[in-house]
PDB file of C-alpha atoms in Angstrom:
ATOM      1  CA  UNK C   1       7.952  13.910  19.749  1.00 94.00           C
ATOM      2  CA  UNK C   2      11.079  16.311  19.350  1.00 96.00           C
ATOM      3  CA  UNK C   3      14.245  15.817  17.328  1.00 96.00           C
ATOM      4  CA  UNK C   4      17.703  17.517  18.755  1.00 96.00           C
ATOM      5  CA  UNK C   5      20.251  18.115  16.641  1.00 95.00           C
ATOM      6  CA  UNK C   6      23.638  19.589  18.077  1.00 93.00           C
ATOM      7  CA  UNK C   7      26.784  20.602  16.269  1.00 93.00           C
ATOM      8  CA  UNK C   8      30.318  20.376  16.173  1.00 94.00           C
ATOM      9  CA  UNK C   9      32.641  22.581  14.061  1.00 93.00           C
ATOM     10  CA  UNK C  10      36.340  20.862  13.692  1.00 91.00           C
ATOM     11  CA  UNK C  11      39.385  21.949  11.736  1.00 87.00           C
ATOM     12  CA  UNK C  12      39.834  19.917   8.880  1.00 85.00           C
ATOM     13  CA  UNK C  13      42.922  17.844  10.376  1.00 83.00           C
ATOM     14  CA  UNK C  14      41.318  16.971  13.269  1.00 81.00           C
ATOM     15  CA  UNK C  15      38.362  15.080  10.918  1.00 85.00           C
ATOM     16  CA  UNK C  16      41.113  13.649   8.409  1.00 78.00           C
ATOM     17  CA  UNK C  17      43.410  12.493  11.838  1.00 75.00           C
ATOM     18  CA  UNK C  18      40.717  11.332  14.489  1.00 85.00           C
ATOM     19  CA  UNK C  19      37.056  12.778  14.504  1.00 90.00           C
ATOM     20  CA  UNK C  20      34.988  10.031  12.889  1.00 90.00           C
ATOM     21  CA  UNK C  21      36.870   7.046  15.338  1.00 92.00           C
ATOM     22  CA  UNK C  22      36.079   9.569  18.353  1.00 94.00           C
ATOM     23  CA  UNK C  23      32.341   9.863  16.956  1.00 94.00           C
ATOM     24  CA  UNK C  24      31.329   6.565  15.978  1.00 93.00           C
ATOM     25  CA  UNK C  25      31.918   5.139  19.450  1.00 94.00           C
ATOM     26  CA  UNK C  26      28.748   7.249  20.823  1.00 93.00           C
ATOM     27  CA  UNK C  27      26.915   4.861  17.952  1.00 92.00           C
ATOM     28  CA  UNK C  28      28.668   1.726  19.162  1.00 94.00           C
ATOM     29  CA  UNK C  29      29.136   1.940  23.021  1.00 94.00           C
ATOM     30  CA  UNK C  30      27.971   5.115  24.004  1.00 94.00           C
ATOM     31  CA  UNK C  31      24.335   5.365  22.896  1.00 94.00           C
ATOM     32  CA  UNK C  32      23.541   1.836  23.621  1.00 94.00           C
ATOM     33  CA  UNK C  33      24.401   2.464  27.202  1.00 92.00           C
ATOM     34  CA  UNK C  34      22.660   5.473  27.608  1.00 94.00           C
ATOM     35  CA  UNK C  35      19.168   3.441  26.056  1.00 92.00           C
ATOM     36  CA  UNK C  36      19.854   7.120  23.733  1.00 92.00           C
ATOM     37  CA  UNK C  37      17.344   6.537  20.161  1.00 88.00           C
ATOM     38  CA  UNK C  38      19.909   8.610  17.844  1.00 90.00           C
ATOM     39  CA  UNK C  39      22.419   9.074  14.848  1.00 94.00           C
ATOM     40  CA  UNK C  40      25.603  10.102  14.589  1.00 95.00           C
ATOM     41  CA  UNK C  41      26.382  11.975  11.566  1.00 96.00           C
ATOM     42  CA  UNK C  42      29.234  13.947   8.972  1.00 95.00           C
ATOM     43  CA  UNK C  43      27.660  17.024   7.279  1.00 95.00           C
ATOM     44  CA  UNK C  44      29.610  16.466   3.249  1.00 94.00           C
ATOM     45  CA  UNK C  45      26.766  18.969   1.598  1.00 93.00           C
ATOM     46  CA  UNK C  46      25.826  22.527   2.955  1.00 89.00           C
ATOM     47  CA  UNK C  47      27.468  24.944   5.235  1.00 86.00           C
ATOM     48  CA  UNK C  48      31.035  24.638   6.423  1.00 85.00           C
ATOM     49  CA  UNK C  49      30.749  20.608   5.026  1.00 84.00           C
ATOM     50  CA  UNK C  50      32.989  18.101   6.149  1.00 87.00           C
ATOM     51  CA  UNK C  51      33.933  19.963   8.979  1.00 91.00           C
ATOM     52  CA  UNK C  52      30.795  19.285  11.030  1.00 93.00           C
ATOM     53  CA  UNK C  53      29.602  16.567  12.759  1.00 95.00           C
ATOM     54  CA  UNK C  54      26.650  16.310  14.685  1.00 95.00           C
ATOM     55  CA  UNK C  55      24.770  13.584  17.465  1.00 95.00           C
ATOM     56  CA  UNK C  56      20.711  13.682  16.555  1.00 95.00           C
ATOM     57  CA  UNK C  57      18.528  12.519  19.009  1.00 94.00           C
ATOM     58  CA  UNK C  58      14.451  11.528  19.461  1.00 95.00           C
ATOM     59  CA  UNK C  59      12.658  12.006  22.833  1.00 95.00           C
ATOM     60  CA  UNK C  60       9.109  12.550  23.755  1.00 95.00           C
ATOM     61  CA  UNK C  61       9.333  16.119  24.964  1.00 96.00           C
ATOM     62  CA  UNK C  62      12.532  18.684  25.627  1.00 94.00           C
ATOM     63  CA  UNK C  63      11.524  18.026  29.465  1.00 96.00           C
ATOM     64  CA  UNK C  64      12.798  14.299  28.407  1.00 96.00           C
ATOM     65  CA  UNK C  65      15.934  15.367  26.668  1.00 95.00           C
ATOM     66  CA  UNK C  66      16.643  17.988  29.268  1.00 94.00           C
ATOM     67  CA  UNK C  67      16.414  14.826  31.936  1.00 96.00           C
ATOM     68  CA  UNK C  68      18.254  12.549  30.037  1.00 95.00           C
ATOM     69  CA  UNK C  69      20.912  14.938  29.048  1.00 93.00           C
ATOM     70  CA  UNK C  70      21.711  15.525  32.573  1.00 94.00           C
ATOM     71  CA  UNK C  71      22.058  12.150  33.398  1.00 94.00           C
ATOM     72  CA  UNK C  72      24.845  11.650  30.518  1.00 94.00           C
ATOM     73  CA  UNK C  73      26.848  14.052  32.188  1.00 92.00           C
ATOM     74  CA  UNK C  74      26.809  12.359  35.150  1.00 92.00           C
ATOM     75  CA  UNK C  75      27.951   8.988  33.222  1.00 94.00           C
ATOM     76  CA  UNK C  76      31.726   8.245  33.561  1.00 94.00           C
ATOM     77  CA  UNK C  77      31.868   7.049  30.047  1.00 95.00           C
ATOM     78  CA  UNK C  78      29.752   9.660  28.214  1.00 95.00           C
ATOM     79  CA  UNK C  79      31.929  12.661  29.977  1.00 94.00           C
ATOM     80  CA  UNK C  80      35.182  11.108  28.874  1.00 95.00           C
ATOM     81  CA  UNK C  81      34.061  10.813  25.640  1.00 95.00           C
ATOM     82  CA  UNK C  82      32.229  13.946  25.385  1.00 93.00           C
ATOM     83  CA  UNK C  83      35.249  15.851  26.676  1.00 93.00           C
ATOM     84  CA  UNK C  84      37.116  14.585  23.995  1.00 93.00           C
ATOM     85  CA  UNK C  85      34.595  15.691  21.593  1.00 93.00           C
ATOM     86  CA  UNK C  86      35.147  19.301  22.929  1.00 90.00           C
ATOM     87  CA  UNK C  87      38.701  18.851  22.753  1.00 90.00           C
ATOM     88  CA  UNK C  88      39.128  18.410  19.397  1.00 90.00           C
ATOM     89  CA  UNK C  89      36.285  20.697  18.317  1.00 90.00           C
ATOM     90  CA  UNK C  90      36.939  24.571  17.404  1.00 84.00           C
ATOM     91  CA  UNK C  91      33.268  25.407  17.853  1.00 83.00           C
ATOM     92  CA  UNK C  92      29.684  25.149  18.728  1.00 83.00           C
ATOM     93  CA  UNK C  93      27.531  25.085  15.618  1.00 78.00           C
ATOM     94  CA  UNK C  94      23.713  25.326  15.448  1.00 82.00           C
ATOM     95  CA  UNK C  95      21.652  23.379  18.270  1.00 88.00           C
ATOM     96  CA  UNK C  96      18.209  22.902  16.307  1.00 94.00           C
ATOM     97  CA  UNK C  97      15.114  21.324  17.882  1.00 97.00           C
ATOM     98  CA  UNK C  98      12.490  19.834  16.155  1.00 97.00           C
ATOM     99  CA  UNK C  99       8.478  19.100  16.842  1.00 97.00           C
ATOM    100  CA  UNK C 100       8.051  15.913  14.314  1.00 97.00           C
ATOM    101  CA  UNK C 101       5.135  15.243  12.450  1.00 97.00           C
ATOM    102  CA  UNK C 102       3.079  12.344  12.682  1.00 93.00           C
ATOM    103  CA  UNK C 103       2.870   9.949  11.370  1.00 92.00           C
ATOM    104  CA  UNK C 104       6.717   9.459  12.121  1.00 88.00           C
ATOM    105  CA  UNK C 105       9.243   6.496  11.318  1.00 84.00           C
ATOM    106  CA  UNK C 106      12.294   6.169  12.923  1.00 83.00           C
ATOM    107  CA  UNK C 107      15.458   7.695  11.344  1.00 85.00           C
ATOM    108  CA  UNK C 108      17.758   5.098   9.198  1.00 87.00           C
ATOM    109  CA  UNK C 109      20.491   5.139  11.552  1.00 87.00           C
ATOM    110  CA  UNK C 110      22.930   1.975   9.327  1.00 92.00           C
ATOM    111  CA  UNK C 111      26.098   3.264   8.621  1.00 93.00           C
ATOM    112  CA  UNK C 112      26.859   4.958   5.280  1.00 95.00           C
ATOM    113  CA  UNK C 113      22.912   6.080   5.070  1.00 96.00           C
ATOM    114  CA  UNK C 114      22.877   9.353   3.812  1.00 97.00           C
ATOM    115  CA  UNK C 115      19.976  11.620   4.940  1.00 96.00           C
ATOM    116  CA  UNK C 116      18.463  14.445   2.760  1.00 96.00           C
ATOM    117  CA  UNK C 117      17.466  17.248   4.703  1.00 95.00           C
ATOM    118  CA  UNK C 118      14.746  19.535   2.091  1.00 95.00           C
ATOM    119  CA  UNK C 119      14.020  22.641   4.236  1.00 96.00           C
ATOM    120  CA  UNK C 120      10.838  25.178   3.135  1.00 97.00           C
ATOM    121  CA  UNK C 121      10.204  28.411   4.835  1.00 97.00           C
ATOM    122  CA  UNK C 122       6.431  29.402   5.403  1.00 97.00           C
ATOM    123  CA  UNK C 123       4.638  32.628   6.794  1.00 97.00           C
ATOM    124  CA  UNK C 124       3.573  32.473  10.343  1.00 97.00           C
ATOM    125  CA  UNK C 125      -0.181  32.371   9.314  1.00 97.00           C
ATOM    126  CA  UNK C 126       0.273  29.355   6.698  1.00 97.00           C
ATOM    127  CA  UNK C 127       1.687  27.407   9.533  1.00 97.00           C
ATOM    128  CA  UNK C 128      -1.381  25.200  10.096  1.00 97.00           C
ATOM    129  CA  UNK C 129      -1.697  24.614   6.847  1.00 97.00           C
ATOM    130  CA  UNK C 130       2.018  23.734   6.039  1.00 98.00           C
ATOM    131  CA  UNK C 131       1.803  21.016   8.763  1.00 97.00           C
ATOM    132  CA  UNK C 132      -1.620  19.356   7.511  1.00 97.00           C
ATOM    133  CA  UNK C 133      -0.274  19.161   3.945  1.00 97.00           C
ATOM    134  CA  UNK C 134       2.904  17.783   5.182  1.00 97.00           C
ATOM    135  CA  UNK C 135       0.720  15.182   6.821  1.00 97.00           C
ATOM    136  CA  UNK C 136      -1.082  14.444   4.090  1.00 96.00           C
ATOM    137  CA  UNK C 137       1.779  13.442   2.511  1.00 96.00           C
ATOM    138  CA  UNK C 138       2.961  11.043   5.045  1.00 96.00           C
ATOM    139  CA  UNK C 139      -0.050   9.799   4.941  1.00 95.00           C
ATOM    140  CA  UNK C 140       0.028   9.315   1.353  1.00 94.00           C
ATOM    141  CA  UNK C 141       3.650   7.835   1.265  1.00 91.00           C
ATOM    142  CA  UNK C 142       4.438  10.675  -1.181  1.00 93.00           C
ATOM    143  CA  UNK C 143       7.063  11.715   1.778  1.00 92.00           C
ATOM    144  CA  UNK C 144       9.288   9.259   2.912  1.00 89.00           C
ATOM    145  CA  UNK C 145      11.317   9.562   5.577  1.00 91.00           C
ATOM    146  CA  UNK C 146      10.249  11.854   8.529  1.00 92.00           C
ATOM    147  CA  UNK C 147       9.228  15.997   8.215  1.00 97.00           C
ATOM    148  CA  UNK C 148       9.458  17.896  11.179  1.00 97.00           C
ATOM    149  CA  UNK C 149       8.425  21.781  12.249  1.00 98.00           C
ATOM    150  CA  UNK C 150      11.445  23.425  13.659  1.00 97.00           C
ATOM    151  CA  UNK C 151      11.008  25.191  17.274  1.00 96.00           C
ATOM    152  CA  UNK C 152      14.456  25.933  18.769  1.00 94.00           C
ATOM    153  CA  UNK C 153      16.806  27.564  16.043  1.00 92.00           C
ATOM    154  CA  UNK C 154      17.061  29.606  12.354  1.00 90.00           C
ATOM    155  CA  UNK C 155      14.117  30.547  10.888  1.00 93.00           C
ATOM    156  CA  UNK C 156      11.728  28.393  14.366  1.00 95.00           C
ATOM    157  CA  UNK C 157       8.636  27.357  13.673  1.00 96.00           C
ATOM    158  CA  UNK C 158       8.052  28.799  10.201  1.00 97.00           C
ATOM    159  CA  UNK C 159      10.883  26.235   8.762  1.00 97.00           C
ATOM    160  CA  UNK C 160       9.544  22.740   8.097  1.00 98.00           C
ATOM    161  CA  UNK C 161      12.058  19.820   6.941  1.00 97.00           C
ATOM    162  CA  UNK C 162      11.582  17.050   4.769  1.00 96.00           C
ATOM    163  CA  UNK C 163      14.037  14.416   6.080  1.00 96.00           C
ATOM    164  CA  UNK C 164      15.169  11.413   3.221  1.00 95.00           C
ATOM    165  CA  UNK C 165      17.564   8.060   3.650  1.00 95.00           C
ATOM    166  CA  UNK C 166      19.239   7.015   1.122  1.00 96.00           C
ATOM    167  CA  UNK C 167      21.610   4.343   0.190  1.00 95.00           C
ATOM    168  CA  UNK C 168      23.744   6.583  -1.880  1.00 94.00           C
ATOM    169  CA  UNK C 169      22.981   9.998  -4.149  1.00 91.00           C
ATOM    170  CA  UNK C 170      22.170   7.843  -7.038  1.00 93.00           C
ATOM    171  CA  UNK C 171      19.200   6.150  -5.375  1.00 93.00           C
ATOM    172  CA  UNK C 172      18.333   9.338  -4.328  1.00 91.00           C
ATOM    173  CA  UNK C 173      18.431  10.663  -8.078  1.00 89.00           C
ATOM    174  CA  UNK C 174      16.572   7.741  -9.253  1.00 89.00           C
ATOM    175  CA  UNK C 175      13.970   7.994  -6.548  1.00 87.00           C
ATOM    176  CA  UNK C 176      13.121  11.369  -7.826  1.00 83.00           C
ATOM    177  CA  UNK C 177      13.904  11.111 -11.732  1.00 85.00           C
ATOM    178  CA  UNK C 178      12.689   7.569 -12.736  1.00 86.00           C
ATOM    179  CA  UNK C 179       9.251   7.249 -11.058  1.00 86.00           C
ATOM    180  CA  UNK C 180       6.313   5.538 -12.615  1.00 89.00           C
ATOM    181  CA  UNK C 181       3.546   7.735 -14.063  1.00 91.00           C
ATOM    182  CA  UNK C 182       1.406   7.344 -11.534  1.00 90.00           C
ATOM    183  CA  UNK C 183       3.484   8.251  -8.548  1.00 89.00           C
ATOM    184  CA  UNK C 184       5.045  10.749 -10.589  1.00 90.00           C
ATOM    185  CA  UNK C 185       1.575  12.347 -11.335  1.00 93.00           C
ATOM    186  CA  UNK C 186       0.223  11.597  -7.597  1.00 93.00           C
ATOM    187  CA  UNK C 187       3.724  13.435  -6.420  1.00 93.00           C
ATOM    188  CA  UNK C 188       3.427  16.159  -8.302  1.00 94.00           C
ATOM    189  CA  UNK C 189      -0.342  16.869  -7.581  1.00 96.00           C
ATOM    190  CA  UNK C 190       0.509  16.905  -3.585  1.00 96.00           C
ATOM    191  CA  UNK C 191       3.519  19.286  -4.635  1.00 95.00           C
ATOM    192  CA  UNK C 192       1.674  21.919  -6.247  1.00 96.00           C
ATOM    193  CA  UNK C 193      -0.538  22.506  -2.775  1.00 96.00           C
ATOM    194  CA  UNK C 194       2.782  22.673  -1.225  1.00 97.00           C
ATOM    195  CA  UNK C 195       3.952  25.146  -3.551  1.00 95.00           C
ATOM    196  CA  UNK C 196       0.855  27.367  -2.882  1.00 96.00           C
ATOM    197  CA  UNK C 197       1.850  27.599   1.086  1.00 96.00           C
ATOM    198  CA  UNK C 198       5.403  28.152   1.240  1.00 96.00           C
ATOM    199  CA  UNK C 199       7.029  31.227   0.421  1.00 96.00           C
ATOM    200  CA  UNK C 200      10.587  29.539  -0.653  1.00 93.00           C
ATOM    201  CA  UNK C 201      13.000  26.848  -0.424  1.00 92.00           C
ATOM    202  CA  UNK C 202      15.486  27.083   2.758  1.00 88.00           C
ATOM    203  CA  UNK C 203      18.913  24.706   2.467  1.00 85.00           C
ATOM    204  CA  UNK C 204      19.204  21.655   1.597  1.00 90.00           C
ATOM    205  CA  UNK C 205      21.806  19.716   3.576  1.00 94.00           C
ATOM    206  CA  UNK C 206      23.410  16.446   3.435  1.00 96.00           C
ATOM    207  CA  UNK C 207      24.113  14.191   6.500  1.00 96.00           C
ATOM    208  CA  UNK C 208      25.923  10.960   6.462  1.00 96.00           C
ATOM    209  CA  UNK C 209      25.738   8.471   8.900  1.00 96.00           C
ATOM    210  CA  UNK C 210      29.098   7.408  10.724  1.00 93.00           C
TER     211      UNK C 210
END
């Protein structure tokens, strides 16, 4: 299963004046037409914040997306709306696709979730083993959320992504600051293996959920 993500730069009056009313109607009529599995989202940590916005979708393959996309365009209501999206944007940003790793759970897609995107870049020969200890901790429940492999985008395939949903930064903060011993110890034991495969951090970016 792949996850696309595709960006929107705006100038900051047209997000204060009219961008999140224009964007939250793909999450209320727009997706649910289209059958689309995604989230709508406002970048407010990381590159060029607050002035981004991006749709995030699921599908089983980029054959799938590539299909479905096509179809959109050919929707009345989707090429309205997505015309208007162009109007009022300034500029592509990045288009990133995604392989996800399994086990996977679908993204938190209420409104006002924010998501915590933890990137780590690897070497192209630590690749298998980046994705089996990301799997382990899935498997574990050490990682919660969903981690993905990027394939399409900065830094493909040897960037992997820890995605996180939150209610707000301070569950977040608690989450990671006020565990009990065990997990704490259990956490930490799966983070030193995953300190001995990557090479270093990559950005860390904030989404929230219109």
């Amino acid at each position: 299963m792949i996850k696309v993500q595709c960006e929107f730069i705006l100038k900051m009056k047209e997000v204060e004046d009219e961008a999140s009313e224009l964007f939250k109607l793909g999450i209320t009529e727009i997706f649910p037409k289209l059958k689309w599995n995604g989230i709508i989202q406002q970048k407010i940590v990381g590159d060029t914040q607050q002035s981004i916005f991006s749709l995030t979708s699921t599908w089983d393959d980029l054959v799938v997306w590539n299909n479905e996309f096509q179809n959109a365009l050919s929707n009345k209501q989707f090429n309205n709306w997505y015309k208007k999206i162009f109007e009022i944007s300034m500029y592509g940003g990045n288009w990133n696709v995604s392989q996800l790793i399994e086990p996977y759970t679908n993204a938190n897609n209420k409104s006002g979730i924010i998501e915590i995107q933890s990137s780590y870049i690897v070497q192209f020969k630590n690749i298998i083993k980046a994705t089996k200890v990301m799997q382990e901790g899935l498997n574990q429940n050490i990682l919660k959320g969903h981690c993905s492999q990027r394939i399409f985008g900065p830094n493909a395939q040897t960037l992997f992504t820890w995605s996180s949903f939150w209610d707000s930064f301070s569950a977040w903060e608690k989450a990671i600051y006020d565990r009990p011993q065990e997990v704490f110890v259990k956490s930490e034991d799966w983070f030193a293996k995953w300190t001995e495969i990557i090479d270093f951090g990559g950005p860390k970016e904030v989404y929230k959920n219109l």
